[in-house]
PDB file of C-alpha atoms in Angstrom:
ATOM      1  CA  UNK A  22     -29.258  41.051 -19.471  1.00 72.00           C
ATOM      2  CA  UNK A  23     -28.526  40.268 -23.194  1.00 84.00           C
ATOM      3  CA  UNK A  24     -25.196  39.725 -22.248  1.00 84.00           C
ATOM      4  CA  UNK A  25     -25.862  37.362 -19.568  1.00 88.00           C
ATOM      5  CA  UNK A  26     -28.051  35.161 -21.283  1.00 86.00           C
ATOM      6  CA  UNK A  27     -25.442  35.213 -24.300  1.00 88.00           C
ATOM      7  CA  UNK A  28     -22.555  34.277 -21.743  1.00 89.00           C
ATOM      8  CA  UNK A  29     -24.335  31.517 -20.056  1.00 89.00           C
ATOM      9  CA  UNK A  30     -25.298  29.935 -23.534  1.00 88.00           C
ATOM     10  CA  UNK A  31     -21.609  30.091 -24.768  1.00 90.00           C
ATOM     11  CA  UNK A  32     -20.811  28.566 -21.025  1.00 92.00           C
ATOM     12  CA  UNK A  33     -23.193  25.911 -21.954  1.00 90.00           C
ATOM     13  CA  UNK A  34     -21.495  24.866 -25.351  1.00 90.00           C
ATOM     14  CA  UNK A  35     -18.321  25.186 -23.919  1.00 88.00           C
ATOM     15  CA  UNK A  36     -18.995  22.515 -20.770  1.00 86.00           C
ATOM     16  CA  UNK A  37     -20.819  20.239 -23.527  1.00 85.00           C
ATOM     17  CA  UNK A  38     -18.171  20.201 -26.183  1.00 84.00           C
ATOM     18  CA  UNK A  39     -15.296  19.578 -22.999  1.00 84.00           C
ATOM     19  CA  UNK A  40     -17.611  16.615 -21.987  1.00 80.00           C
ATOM     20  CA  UNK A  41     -18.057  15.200 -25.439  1.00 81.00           C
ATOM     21  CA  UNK A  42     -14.242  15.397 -26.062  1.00 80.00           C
ATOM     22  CA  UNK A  43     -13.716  13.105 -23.230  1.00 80.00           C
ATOM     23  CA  UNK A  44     -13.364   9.412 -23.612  1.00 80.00           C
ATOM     24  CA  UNK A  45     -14.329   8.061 -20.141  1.00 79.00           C
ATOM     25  CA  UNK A  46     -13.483   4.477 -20.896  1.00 84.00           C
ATOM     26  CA  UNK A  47     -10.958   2.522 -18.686  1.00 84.00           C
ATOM     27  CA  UNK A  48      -8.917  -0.446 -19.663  1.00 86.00           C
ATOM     28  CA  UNK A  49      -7.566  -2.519 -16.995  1.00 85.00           C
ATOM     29  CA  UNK A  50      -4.850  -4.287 -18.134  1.00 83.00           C
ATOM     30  CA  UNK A  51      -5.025  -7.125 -15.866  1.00 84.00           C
ATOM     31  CA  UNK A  52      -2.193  -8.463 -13.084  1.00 86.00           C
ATOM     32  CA  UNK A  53       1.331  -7.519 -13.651  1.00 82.00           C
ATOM     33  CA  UNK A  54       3.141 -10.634 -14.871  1.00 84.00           C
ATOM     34  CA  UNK A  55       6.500 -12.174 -13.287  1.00 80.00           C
ATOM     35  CA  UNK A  56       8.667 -11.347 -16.129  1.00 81.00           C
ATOM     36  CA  UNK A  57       8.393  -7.973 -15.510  1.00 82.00           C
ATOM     37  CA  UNK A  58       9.041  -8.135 -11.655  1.00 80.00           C
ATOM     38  CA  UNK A  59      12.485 -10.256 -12.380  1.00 78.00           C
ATOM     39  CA  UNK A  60      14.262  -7.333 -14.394  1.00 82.00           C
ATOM     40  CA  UNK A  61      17.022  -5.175 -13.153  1.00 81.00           C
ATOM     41  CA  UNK A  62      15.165  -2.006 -13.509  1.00 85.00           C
ATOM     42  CA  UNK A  63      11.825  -3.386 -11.233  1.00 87.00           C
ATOM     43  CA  UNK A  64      14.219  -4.804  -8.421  1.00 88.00           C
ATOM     44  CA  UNK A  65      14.283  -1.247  -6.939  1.00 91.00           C
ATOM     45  CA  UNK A  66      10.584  -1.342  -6.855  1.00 91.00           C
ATOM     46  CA  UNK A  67      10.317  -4.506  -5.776  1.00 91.00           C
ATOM     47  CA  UNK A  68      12.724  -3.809  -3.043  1.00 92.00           C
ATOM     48  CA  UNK A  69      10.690  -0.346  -1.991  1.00 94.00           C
ATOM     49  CA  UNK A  70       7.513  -2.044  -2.092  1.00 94.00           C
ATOM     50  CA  UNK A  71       8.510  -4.858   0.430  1.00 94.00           C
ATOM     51  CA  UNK A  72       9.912  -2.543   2.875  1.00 94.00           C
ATOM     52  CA  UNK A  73       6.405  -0.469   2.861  1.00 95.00           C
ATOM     53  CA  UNK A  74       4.746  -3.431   3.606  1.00 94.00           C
ATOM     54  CA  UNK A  75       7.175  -4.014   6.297  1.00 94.00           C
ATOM     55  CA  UNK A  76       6.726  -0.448   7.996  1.00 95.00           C
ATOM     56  CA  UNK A  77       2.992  -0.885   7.599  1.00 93.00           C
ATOM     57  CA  UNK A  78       3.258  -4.216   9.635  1.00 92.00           C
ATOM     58  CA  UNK A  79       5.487  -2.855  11.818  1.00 93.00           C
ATOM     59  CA  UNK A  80       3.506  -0.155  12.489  1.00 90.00           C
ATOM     60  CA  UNK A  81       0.279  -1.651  13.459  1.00 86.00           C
ATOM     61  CA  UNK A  82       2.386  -4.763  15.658  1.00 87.00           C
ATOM     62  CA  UNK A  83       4.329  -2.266  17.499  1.00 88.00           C
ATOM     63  CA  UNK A  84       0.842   0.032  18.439  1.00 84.00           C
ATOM     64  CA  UNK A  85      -1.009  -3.153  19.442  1.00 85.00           C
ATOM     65  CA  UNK A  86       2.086  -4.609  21.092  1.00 86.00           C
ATOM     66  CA  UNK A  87       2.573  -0.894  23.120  1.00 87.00           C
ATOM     67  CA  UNK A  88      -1.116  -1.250  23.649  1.00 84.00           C
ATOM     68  CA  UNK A  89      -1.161  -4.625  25.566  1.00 85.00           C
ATOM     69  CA  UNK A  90       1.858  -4.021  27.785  1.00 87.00           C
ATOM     70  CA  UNK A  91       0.821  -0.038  28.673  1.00 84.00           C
ATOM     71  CA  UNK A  92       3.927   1.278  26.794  1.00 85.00           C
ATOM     72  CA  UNK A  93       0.686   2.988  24.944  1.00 81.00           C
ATOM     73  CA  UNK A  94      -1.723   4.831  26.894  1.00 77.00           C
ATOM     74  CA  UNK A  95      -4.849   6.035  25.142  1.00 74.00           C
ATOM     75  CA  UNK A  96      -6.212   9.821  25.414  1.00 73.00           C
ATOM     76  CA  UNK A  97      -9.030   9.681  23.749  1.00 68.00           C
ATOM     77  CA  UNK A  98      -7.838   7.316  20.943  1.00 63.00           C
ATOM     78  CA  UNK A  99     -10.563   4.842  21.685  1.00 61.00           C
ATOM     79  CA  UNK A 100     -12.577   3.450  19.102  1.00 62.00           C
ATOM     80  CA  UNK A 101     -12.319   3.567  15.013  1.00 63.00           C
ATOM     81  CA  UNK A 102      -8.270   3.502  14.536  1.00 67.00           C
ATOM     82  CA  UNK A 103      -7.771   3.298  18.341  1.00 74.00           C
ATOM     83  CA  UNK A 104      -6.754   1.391  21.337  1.00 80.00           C
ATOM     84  CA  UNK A 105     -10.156  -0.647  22.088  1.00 79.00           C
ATOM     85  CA  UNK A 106     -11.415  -1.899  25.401  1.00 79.00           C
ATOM     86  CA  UNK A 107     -10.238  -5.083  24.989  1.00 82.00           C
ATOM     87  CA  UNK A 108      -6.759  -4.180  24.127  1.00 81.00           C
ATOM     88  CA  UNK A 109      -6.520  -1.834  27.047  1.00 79.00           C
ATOM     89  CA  UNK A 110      -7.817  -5.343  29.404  1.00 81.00           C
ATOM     90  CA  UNK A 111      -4.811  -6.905  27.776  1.00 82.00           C
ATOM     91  CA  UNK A 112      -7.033  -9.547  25.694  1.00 84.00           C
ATOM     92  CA  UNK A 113      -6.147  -9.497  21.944  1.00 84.00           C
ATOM     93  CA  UNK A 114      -9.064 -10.536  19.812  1.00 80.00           C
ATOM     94  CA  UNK A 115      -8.533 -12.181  16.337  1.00 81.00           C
ATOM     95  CA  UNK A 116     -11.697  -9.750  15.220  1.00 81.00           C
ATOM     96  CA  UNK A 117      -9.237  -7.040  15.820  1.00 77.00           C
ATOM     97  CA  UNK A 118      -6.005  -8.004  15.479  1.00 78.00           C
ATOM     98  CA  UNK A 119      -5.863 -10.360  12.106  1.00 82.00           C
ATOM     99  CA  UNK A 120      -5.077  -7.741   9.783  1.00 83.00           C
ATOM    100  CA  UNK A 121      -2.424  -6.705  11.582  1.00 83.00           C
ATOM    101  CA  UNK A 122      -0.769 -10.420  11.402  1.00 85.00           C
ATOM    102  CA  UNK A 123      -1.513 -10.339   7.926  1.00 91.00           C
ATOM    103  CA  UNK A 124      -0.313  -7.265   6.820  1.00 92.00           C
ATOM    104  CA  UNK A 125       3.060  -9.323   8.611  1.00 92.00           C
ATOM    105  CA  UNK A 126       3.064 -12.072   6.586  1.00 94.00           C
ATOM    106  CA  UNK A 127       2.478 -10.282   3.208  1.00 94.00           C
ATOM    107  CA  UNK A 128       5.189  -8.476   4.152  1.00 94.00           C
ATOM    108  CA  UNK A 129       7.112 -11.323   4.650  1.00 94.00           C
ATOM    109  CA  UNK A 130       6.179 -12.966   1.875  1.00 94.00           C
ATOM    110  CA  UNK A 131       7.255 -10.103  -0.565  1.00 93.00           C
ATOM    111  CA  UNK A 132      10.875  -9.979   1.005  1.00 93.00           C
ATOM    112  CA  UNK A 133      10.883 -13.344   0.778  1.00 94.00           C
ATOM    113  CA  UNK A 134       9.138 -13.991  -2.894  1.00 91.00           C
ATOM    114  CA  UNK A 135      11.499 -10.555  -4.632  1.00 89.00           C
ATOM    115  CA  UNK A 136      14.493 -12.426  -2.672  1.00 88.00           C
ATOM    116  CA  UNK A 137      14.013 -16.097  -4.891  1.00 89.00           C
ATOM    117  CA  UNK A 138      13.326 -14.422  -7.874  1.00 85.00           C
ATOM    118  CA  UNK A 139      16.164 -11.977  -7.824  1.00 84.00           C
ATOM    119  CA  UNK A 140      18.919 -14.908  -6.720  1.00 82.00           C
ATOM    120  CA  UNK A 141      17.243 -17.431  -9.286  1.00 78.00           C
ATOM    121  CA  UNK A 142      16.173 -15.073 -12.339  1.00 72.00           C
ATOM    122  CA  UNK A 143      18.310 -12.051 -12.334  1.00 63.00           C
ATOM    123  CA  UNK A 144      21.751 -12.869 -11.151  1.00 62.00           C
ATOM    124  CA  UNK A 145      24.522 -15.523 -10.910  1.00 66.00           C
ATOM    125  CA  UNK A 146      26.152 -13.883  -8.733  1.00 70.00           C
ATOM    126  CA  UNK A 147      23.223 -12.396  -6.757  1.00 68.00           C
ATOM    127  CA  UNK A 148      25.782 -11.951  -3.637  1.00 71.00           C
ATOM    128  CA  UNK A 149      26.697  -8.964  -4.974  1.00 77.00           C
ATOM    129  CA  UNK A 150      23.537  -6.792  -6.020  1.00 79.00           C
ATOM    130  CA  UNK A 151      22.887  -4.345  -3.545  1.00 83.00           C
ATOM    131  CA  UNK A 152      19.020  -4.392  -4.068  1.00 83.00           C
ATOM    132  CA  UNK A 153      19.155  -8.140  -2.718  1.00 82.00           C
ATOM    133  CA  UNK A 154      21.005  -7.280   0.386  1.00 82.00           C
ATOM    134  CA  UNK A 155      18.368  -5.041   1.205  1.00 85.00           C
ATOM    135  CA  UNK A 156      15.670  -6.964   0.475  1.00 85.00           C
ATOM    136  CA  UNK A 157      16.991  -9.617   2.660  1.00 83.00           C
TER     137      UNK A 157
END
């Protein structure tokens, strides 16, 4: 019992000196500026991140699109993250479908944005890079 009680104490000061060695403060360091998206070494990133934003739009246009003309047929994924009523009628409604067109054009607009930067900031002769080709 002795020992027990002596564990549990040493338990206790071990938990409250892990906690007080802890610094739980965050610092946000705020929006990552342009001049570090226009070097060499962030054009792969750049690059990677507009083609997830292009499978992610892609991915939600082609369900909704498979969903209006039948090429989708929901079993049992009606609902939260599913084919809705509506869709299955063939009626798209903005409600449903805006994010979907949004998620589009951001993912447009980061091809398009990491395309002028790299041709005007990075290289003269941007015809070259690979990382522009496929960002194109």
């Amino acid at each position: 019992m002795e020992k027990e009680k002596m564990m549990k104490k040493l338990t206790l000061i071990v938990l409250a000196l892990t906690f007080a060695a802890c610094d739980l403060e965050v610092t946000n360091p705020g929006p990552v500026q342009d001049s570090f998206l226009v070097t060499e070494e962030a054009q792969v990133g750049v690059v990677n991140g507009a083609g997830r934003a292009l499978s992610a739009a892609m991915n939600w246009v082609s369900y909704t699109g498979g969903a209006i003309s039948r090429e989708v047929t929901p079993s049992g994924s009606i609902g939260s993250f599913g084919i809705s009523l509506r869709t299955q009628e063939g009626n798209l409604d903005a409600n449903e479908t805006s994010t979907h067109w949004n998620t589009s054009q951001r993912a447009r607009w980061m091809a398009e944005s990491g395309a002028i930067k790299m041709k005007e900031e990075v290289y003269d002769d941007y015809s070259s890079n690979a990382n522009y080709a496929q960002i194109l």
